[in-house]
Coordinates of C-alpha atoms in Angstrom, one line a residue:
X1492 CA -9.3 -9.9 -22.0
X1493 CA -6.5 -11.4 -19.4
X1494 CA -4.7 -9.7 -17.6
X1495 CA -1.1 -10.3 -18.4
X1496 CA 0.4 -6.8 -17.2
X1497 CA -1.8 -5.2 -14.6
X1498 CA -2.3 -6.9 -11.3
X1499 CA -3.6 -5.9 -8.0
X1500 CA -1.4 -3.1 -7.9
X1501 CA 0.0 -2.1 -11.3
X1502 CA 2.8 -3.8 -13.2
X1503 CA 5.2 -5.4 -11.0
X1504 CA 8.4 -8.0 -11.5
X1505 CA 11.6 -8.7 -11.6
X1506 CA 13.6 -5.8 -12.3
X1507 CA 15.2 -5.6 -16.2
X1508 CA 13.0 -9.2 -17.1
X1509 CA 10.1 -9.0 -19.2
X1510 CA 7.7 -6.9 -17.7
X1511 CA 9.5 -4.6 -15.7
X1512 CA 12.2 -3.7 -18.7
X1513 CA 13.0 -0.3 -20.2
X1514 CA 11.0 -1.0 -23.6
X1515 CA 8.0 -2.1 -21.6
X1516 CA 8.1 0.9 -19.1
X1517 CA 8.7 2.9 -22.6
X1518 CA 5.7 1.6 -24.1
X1519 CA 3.7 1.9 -20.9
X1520 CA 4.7 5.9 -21.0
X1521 CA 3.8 5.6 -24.7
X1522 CA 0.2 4.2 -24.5
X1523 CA -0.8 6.0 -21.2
X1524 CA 0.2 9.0 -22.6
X1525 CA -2.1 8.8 -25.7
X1526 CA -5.3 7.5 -23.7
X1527 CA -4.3 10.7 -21.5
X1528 CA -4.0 13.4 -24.0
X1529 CA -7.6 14.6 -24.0
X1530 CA -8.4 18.1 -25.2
X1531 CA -6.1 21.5 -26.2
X1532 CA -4.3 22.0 -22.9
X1533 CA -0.5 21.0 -22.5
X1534 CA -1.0 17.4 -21.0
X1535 CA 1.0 16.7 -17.7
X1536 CA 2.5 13.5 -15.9
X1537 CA 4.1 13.3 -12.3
X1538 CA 6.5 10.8 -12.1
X1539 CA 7.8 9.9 -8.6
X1540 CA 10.2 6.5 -7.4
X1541 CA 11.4 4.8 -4.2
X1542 CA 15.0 4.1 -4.0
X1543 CA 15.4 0.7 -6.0
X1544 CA 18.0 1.0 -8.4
X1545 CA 16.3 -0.6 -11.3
X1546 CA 14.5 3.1 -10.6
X1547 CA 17.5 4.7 -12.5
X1548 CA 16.6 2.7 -15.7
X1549 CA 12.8 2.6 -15.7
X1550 CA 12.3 6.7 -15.1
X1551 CA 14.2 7.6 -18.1
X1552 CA 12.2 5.1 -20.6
X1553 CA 8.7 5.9 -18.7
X1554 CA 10.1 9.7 -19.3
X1555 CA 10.7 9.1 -22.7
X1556 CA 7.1 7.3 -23.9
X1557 CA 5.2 10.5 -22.2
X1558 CA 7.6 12.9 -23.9
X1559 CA 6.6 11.2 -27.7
X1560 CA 3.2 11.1 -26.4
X1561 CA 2.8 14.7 -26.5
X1562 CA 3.2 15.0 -22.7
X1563 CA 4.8 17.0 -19.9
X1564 CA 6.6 15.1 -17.2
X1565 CA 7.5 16.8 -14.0
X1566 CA 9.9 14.2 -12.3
X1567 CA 9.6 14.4 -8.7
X1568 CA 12.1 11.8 -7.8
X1569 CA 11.7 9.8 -4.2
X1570 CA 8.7 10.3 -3.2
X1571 CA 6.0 8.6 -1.1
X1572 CA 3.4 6.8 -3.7
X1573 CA 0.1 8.8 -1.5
X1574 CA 2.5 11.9 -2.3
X1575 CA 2.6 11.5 -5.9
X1576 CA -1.2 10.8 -6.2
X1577 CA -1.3 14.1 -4.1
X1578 CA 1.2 16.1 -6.6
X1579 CA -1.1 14.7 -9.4
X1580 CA -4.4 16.3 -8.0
X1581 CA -2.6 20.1 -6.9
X1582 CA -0.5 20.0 -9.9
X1583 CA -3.8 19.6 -12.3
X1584 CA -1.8 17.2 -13.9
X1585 CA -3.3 14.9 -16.1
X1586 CA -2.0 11.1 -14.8
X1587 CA 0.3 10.5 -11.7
X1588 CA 3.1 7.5 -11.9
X1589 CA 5.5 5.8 -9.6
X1590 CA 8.0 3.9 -10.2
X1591 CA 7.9 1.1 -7.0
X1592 CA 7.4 -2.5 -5.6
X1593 CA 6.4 -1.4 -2.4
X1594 CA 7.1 -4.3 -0.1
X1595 CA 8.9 -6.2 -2.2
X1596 CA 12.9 -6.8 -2.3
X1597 CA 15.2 -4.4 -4.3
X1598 CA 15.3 -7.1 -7.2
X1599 CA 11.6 -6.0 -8.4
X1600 CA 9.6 -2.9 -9.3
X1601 CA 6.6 -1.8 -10.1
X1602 CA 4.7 1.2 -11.9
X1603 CA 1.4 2.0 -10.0
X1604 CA -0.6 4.9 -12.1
X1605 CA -2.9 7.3 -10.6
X1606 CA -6.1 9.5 -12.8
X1607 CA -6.0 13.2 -12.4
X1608 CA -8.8 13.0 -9.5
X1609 CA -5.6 10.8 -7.4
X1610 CA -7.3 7.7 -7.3
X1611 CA -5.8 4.4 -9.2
X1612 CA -6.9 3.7 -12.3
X1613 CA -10.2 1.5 -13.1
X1614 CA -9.8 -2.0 -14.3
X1615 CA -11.7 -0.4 -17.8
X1616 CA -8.9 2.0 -18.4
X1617 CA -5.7 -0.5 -17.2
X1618 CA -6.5 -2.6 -19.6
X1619 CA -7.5 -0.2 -22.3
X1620 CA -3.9 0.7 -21.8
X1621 CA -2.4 -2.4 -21.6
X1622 CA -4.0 -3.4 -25.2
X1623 CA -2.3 -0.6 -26.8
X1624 CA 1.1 -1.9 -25.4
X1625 CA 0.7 -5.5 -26.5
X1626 CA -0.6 -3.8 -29.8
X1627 CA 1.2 -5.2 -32.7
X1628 CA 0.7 -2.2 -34.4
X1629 CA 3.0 0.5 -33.6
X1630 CA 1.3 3.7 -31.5
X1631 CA -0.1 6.9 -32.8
X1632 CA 2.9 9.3 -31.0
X1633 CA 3.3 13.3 -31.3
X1634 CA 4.5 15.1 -34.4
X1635 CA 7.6 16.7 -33.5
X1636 CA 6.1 20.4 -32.7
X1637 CA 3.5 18.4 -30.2
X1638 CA 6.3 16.8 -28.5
X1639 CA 6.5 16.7 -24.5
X1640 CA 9.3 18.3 -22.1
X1641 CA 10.5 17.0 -18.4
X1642 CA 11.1 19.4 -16.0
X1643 CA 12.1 18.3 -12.2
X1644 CA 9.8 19.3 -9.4
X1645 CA 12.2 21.2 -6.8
X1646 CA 9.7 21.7 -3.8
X1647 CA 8.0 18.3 -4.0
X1648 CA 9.2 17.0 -0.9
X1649 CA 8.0 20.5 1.3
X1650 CA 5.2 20.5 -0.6
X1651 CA 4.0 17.3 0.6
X1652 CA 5.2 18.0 4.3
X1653 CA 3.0 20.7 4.5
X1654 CA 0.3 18.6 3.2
X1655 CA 0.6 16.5 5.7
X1656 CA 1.3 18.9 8.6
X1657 CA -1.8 20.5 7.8
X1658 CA -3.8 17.4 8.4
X1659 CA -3.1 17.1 12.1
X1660 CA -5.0 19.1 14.8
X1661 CA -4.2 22.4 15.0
X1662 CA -2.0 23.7 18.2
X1663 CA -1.4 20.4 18.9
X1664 CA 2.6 19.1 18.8
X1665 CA 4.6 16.1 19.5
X1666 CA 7.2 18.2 21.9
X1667 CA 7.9 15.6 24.5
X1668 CA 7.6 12.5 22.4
X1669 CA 10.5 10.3 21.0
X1670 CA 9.7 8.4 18.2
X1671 CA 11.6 6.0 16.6
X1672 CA 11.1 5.9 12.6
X1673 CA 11.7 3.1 10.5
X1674 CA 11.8 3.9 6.8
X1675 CA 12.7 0.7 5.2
X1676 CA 15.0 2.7 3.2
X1677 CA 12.6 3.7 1.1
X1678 CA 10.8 6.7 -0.4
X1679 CA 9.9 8.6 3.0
X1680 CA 14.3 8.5 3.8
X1681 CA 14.2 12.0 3.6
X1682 CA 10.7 12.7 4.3
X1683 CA 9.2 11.3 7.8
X1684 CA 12.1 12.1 10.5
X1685 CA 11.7 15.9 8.8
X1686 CA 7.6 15.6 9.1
X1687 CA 7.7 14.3 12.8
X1688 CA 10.6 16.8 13.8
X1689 CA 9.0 19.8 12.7
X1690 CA 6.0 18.3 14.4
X1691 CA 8.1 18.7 17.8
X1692 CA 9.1 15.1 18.3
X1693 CA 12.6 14.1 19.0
X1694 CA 13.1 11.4 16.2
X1695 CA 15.2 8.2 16.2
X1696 CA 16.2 7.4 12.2
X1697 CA 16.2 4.0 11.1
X1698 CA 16.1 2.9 8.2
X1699 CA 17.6 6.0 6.2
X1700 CA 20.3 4.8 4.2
X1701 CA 19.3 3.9 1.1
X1702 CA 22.1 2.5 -1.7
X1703 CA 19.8 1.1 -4.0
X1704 CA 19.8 -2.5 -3.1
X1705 CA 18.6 -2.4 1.1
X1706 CA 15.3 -1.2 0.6
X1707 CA 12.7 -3.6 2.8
X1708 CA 16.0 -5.7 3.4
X1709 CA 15.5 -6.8 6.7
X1710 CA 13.6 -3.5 8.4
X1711 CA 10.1 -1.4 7.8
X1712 CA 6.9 -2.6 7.8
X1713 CA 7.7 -6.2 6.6
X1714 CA 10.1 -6.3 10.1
X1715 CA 8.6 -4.0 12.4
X1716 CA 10.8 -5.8 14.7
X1717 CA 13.7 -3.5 13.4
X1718 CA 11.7 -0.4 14.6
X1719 CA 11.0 -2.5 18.1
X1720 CA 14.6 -2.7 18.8
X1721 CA 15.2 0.7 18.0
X1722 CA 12.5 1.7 20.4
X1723 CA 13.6 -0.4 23.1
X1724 CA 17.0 0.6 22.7
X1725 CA 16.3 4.3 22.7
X1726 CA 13.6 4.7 25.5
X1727 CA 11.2 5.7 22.6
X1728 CA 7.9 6.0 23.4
X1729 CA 7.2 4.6 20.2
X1730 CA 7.8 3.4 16.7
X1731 CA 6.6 3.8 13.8
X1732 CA 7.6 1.8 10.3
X1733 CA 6.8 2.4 6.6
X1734 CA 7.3 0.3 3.6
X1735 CA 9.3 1.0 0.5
X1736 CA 7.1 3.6 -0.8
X1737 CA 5.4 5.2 2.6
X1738 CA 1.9 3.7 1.6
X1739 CA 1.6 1.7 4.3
X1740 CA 2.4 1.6 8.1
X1741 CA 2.8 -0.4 11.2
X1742 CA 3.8 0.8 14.7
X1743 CA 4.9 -0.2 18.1
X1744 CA 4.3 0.7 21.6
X1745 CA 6.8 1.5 24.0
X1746 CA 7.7 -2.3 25.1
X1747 CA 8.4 -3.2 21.2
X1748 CA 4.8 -4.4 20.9
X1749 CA 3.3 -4.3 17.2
X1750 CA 0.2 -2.7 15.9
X1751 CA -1.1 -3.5 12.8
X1752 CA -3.6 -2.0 10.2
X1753 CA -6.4 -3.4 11.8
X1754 CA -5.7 -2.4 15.7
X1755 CA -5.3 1.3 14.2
X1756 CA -8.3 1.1 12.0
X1757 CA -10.2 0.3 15.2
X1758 CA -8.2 3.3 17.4
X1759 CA -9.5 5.6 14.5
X1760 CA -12.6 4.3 13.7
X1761 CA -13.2 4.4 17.6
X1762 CA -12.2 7.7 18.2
X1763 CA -13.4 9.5 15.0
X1764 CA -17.5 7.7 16.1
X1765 CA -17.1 9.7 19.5
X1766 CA -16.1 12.5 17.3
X1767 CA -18.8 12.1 15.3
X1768 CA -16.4 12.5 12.2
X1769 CA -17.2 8.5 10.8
X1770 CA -19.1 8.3 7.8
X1771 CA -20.9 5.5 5.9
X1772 CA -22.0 4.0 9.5
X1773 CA -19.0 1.7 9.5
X1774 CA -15.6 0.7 8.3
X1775 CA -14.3 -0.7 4.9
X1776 CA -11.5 -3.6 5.2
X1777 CA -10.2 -6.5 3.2
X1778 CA -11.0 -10.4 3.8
X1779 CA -7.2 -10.5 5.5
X1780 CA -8.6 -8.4 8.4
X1781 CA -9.0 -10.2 11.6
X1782 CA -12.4 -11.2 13.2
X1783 CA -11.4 -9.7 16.1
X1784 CA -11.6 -6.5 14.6
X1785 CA -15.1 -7.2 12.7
X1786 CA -16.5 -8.4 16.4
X1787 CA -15.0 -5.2 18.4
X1788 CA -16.4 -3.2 15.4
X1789 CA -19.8 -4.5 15.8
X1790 CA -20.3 -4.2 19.5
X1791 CA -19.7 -0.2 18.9
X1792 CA -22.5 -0.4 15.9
X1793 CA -19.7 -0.6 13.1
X1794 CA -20.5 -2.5 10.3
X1795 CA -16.9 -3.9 8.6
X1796 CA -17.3 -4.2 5.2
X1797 CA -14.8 -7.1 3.6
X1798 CA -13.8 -6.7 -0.2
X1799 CA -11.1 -8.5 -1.9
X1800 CA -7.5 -7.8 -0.9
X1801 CA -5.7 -4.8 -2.4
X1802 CA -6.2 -1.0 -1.1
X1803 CA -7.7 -0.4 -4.8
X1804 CA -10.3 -2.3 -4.0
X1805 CA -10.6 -1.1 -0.1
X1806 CA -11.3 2.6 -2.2
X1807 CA -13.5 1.7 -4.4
X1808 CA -15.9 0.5 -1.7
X1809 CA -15.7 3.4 0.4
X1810 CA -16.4 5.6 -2.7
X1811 CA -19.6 3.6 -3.6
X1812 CA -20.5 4.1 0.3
X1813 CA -19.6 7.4 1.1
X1814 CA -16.9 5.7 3.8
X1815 CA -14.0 7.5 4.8
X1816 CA -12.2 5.3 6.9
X1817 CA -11.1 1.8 5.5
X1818 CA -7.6 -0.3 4.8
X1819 CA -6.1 -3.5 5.2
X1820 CA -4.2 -5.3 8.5
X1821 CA -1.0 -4.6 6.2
X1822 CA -0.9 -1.2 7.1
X1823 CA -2.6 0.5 4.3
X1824 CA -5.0 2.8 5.9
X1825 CA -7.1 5.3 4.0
X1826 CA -8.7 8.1 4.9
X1827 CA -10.7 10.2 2.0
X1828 CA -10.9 13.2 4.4
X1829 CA -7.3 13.7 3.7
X1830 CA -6.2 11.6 0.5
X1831 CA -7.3 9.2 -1.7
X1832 CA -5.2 6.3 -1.2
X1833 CA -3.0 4.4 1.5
X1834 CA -1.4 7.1 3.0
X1835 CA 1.4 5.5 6.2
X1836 CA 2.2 8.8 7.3
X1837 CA -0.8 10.1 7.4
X1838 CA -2.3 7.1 9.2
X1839 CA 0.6 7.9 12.0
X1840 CA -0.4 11.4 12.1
X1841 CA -3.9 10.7 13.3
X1842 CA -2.7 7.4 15.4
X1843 CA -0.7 10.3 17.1
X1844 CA -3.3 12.5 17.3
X1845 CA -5.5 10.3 19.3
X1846 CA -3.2 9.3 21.6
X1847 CA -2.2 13.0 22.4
X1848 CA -6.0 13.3 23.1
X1849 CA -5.8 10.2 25.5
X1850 CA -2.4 11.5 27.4
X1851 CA -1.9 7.7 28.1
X1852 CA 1.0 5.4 27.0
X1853 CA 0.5 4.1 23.4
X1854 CA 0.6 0.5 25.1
X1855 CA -2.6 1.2 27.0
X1856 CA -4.4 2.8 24.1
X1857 CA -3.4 1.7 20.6
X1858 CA -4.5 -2.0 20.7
X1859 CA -8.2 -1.6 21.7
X1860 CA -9.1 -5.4 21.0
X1861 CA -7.8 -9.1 21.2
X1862 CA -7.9 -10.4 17.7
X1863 CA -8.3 -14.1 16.8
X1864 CA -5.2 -15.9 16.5
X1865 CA -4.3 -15.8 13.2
X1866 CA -1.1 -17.3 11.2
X1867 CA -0.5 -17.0 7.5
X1868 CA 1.3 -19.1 4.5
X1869 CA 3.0 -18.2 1.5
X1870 CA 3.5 -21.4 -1.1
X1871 CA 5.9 -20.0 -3.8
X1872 CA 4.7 -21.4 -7.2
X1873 CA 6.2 -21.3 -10.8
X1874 CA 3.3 -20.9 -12.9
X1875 CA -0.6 -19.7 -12.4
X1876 CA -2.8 -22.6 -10.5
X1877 CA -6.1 -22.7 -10.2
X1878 CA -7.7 -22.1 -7.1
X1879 CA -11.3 -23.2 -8.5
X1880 CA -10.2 -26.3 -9.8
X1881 CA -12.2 -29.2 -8.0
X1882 CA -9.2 -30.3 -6.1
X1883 CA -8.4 -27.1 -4.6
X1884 CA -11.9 -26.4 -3.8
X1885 CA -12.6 -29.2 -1.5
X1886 CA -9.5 -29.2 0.3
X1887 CA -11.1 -26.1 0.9
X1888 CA -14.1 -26.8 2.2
X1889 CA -13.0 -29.8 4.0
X1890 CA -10.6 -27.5 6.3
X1891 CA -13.4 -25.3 7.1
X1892 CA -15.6 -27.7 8.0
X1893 CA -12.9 -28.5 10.7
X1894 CA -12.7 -24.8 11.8
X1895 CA -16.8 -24.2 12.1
X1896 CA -17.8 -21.0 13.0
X1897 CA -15.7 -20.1 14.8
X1898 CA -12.1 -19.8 12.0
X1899 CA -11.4 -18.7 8.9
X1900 CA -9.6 -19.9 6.1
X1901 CA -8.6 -18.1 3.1
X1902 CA -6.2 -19.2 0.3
X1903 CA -5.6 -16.9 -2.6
X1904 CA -3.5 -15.9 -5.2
X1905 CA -1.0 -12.8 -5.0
X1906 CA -1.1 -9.6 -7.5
X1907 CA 2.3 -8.8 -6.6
X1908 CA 4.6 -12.4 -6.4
X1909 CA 4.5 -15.4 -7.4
X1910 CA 3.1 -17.1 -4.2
X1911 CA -0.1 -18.7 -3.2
X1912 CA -1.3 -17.1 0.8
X1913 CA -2.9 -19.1 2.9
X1914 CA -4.5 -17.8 5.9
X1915 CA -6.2 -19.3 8.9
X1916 CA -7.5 -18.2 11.7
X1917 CA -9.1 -19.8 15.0
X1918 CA -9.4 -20.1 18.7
X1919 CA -8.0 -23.3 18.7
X1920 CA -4.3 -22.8 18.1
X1921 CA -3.2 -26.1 17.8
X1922 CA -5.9 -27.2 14.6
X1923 CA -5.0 -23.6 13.5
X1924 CA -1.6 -24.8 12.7
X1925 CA -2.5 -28.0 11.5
X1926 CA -4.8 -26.5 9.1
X1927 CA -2.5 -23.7 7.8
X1928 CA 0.6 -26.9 7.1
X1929 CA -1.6 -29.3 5.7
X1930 CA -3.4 -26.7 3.3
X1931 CA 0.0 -24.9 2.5
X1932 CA 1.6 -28.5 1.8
X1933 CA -1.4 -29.7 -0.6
X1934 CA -1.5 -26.6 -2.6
X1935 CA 2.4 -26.8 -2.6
X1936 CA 2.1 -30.7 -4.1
X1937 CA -0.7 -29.8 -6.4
X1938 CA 1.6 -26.8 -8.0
X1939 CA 4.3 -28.9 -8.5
X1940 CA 2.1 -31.9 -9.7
X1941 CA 2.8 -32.2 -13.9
X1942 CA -0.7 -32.8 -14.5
X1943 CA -2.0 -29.6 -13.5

């Protein structure tokens, strides 16, 4: 079966257009909830949101499909997504929701679904699900004595603060650091300059306004150059920026200098190896990561292992390996000691940790290798192409012939937007960005071409 719901990350689109409207996110509720109610026991859903205000109309209807289902809900209302898959496993609650589009712009949203274990769904079960909502027949729901209740969870957000808190090294504090903390506007508003301040940090908020409409607009991880100004501007010693829904993270030094997912998947790998804390022999990534982090990797005996791109996939990996340190140069960095999906807080927390144990400036320590330069492409496109049709494949082939061994090119399709990414990467940065336009500007024609 196709796909037409489910993509790399759940169901995501436009907010209040087909599939991100009230009777789909009622449906949704209504099918999850019946291939979740297994056994006697009263059956339990977390549902947690960012700050998008097409949240306001999807919680209600998700609320609604569980409640007729014969389930529980306990609404925990904005909340980081690693938080809710975290409420889901303490809780014993039997499925974990949130209501988000992550990076995306206020207009769209997203429901991402997590098991009772706190990992995503499988593909098997997604679309089991997604074949009772596109079911002409209407759904088996409760009798009216089986029917659910919602409740609201009112220590949620302390809950997970003390989660997290109890992941960093004990006796050690951040008295002494100023950190500036960008979050988007998003789920972690309320969340992250409490977690670093009771930490001992003096905090710099930005990005902590949310009205419903300026989430990712212009700041968090998307524009870690928000979070750079703010640190520059402050005398931070540095910054540290979430998306719309904490599940991600990217961070500055102290001159406004980024760090991506893959320069702190090598400070961790790095220092957790000398602690003799790394296991599976190596690291898990995506094929987005740089090959400047796979070489620096390798000279310290560290395997990277690629898989396709989306954290999902980053976790499966490390479960069939016995990893527990993997993510993508996005920012989502997971660590199955602690949690069991991209977690940007808790990435910061042990990016902090190491640098405590260094007692150096984060400029001098957080970016322990030269990556490859590397630029990327996003062609916006109306309707599905096909990346394996002959044309697309040897305008592939052709541009990697030109980059040998020593680049990368990599053109796929989004699971969250309508866009096509093209990435290259090389030493040569002039045919670097002559591959990347003439690529990006082919695959643009042949979207727009009539015949295909």
């Amino acid at each position: 079966m196709e796909r037409r719901l489910f993509g790399t990350d759940g169901v995501r689109g436009t907010a209040n257009i087909w599939p991100m409207t009230a009777e789909m996110a009622l449906r949704l509720g209504q099918a999850a909830g019946r291939v979740f109610v297994r056994g006697d026991h009263r059956h339990r859903v977390v549902i947690a949101k960012d700050t998008r205000l097409s949240g306001y109309m999807i919680e209600p209807a998700l609320t609604a499909g569980f409640v007729s289902a014969g389930m529980d809900v306990m609404l925990a209302g904005p909340l980081p997504t690693p938080a809710a898959a975290f409420l889901t496993r303490t809780l014993r609650a039997d499925l974990g929701v949130v209501i988000s589009a992550s990076h995306n712009p206020y207009q769209d949203n997203g429901i991402k679904l997590f098991g009772p274990d706190g990992f995503k769904l499988s593909d098997a079960i997604e679309v089991e699900i997604e074949r009772a909502i596109l079911a002409d027949a209407a759904p088996a729901l409760a009798g009216p004595a089986e029917l659910g209740r919602a409740l609201r969870i009112d220590d949620a957000h302390g809950r997970y603060v003390e989660y997290l808190k109890s992941s960093f090294p004990r006796g050690m504090t951040l008295a002494g650091l100023k950190i500036a903390v960008d979050c988007a506007n998003g789920a972690a508003y309320h969340i992250a300059p409490d977690l670093f301040w009771e930490l001992g940090a003096e905090v710099v908020r930005v990005g902590t306004s949310p009205n419903g409409f300026n989430i990712n607009h212009d700041c968090g991880s998307t524009h870690p150059e928000n979070v750079a100004r703010a640190v520059l501007a402050h005398g931070a010693d540095l910054g540290i920026a979430l998306d719309g829904d904490a599940d991600r993270v990217v961070m500055v030094d102290e001159h406004g200098q980024i760090i991506d997912g893959d320069q702190v998947l090598a400070l961790i790998a790095t220092q957790w190896q000398e602690e003799q804390r790394l296991t599976g022999g190596g690291v898990v990534a995506t094929l987005m990561s740089n090959l400047g982090l796979e070489t620096y990797l390798a000279d310290r005996g560290l395997p990277l292992l690629r898989t396709k791109v989306g954290d999902r996939y980053v976790v499966e990996r490390m479960r069939q390996g016995g990893y527990n340190l993997g993510g993508e140069q996005s920012g989502h960095i997971i660590m199955t000691d602690f949690g069991t999906t991209g977690d940007g807080l808790l990435a910061a927390l042990q990016v902090l940790a190491v640098l405590l144990k260094k007692n150096r400036p984060v400029s001098e320590v957080a970016r322990p290798f030269t990556p490859l330069p590397q630029k990327l492409s996003n062609v916006r496109v109306q309707r599905r192409i096909d990346l394996t049709s002959p044309v697309i494949e040897q305008l592939i082939k052709d541009s990697q012939a030109k980059l040998g061994r020593k680049g990368r090119l990599l053109v796929r399709a989004s699971g969250t937007e309508p866009l096509i990414r093209v990435m290259v990467e090389a030493e040569d940065e002039a045919l670097l960005s002559d591959i990347l336009g003439s690529v990006s500007g082919a695959i643009a024609s042949y979207a727009d071409s009539p015949a295909h």
